mmCIF file of C-alpha atoms in Angstrom:
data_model
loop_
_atom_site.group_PDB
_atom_site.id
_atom_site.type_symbol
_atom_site.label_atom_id
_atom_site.label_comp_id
_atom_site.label_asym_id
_atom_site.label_seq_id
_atom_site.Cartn_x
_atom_site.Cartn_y
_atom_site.Cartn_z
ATOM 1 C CA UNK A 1 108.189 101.510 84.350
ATOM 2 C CA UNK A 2 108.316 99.931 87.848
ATOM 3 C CA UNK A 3 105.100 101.656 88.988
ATOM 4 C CA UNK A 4 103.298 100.396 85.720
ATOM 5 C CA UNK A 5 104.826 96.641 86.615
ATOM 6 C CA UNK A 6 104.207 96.974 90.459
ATOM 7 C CA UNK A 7 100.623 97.982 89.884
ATOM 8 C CA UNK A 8 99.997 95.151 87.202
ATOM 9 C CA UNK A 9 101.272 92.538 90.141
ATOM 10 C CA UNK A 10 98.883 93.590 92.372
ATOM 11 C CA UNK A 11 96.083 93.369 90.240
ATOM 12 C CA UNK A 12 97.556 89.560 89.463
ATOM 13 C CA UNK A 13 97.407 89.628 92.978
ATOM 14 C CA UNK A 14 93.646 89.466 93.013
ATOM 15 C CA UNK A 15 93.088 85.928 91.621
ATOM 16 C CA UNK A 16 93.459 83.036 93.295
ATOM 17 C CA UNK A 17 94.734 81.238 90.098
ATOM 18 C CA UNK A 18 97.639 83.621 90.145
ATOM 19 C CA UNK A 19 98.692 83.180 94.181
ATOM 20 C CA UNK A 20 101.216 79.801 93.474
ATOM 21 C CA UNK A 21 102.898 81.743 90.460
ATOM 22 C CA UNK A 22 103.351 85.080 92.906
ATOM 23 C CA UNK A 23 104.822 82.789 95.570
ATOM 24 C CA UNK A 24 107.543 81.288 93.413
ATOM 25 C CA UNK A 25 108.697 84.452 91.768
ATOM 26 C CA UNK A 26 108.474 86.200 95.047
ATOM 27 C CA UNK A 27 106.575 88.857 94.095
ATOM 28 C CA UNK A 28 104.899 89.153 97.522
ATOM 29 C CA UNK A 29 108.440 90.305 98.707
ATOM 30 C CA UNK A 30 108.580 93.002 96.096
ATOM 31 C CA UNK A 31 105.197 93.967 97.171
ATOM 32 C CA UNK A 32 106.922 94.359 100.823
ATOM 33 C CA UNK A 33 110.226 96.218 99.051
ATOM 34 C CA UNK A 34 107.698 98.786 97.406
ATOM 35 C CA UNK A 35 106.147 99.522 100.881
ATOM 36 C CA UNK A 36 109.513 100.825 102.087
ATOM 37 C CA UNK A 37 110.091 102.899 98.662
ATOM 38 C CA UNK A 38 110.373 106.993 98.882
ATOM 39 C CA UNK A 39 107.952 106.555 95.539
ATOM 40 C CA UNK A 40 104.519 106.895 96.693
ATOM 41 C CA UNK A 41 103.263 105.107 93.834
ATOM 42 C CA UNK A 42 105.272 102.381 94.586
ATOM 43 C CA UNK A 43 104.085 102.416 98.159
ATOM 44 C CA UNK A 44 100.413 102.599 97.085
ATOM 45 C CA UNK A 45 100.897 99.466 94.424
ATOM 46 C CA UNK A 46 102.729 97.521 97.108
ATOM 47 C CA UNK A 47 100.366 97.665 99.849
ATOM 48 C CA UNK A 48 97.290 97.208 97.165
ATOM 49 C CA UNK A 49 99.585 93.651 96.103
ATOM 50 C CA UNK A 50 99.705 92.692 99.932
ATOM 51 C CA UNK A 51 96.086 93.692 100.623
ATOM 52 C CA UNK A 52 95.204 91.263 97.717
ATOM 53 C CA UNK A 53 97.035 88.924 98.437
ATOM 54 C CA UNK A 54 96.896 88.396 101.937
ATOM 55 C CA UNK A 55 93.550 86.208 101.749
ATOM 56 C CA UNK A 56 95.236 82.811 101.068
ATOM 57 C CA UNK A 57 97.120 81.551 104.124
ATOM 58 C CA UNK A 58 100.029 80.802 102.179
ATOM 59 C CA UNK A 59 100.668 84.375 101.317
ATOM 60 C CA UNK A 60 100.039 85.702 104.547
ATOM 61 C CA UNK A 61 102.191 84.028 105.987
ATOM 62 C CA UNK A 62 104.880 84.451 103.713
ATOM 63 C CA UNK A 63 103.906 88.395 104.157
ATOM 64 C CA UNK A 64 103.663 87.763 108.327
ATOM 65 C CA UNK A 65 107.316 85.771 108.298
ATOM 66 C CA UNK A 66 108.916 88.515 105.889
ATOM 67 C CA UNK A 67 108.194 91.380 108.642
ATOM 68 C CA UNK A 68 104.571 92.920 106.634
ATOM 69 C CA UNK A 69 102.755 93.268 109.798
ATOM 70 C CA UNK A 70 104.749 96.421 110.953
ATOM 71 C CA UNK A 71 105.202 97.467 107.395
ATOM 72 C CA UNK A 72 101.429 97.505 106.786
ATOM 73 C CA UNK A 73 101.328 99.437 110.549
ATOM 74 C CA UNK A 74 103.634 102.303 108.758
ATOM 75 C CA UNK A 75 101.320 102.598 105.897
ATOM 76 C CA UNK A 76 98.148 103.236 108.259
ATOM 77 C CA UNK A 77 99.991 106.214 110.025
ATOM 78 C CA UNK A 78 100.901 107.316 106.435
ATOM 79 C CA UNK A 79 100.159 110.739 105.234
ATOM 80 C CA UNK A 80 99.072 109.516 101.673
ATOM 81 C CA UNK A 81 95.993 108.950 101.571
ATOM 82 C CA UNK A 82 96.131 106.039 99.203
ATOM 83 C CA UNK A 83 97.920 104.008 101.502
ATOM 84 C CA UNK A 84 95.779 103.850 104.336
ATOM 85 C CA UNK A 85 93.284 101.320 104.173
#
């Protein structure tokens, strides 16, 4: 399923090792897609990818130029509690 691929990503997302590879299949811009996703699965396996992400420059500011800093606001006013940080 999408949630089961989503949530694998993000936990690739966690390696440094991985960070080129998620760069050139633009995975951190599905991670941003997921954020804005009615499925709060989806929203909770998105922000997790960006969260992990996020520490190389690279990605952030792939994630910063792709509009993640208000998406990433959204999720902290969230009612799930998953998604806030």
């Amino acid at each position: 399923t999408k949630e089961r691929l989503v949530a694998n990503l993000a936990n690739f997302a966690y390696d440094p090792y991985n960070y080129t590879f998620l760069r050139q299949l633009n995975v951190l811009e599905l991670f941003l897609d997921c954020i804005t996703e009615p499925n709060e699965k989806l929203v909770e396996f998105g922000i997790g990818g960006v969260c992990n992400s996020c520490a190389d420059s690279q990605n952030a500011a792939i994630i910063t130029q792709c509009g993640g800093i208000p998406l990433v606001v959204q999720c902290l006013s969230s009612p799930v509690k998953n998604t806030k940080f």
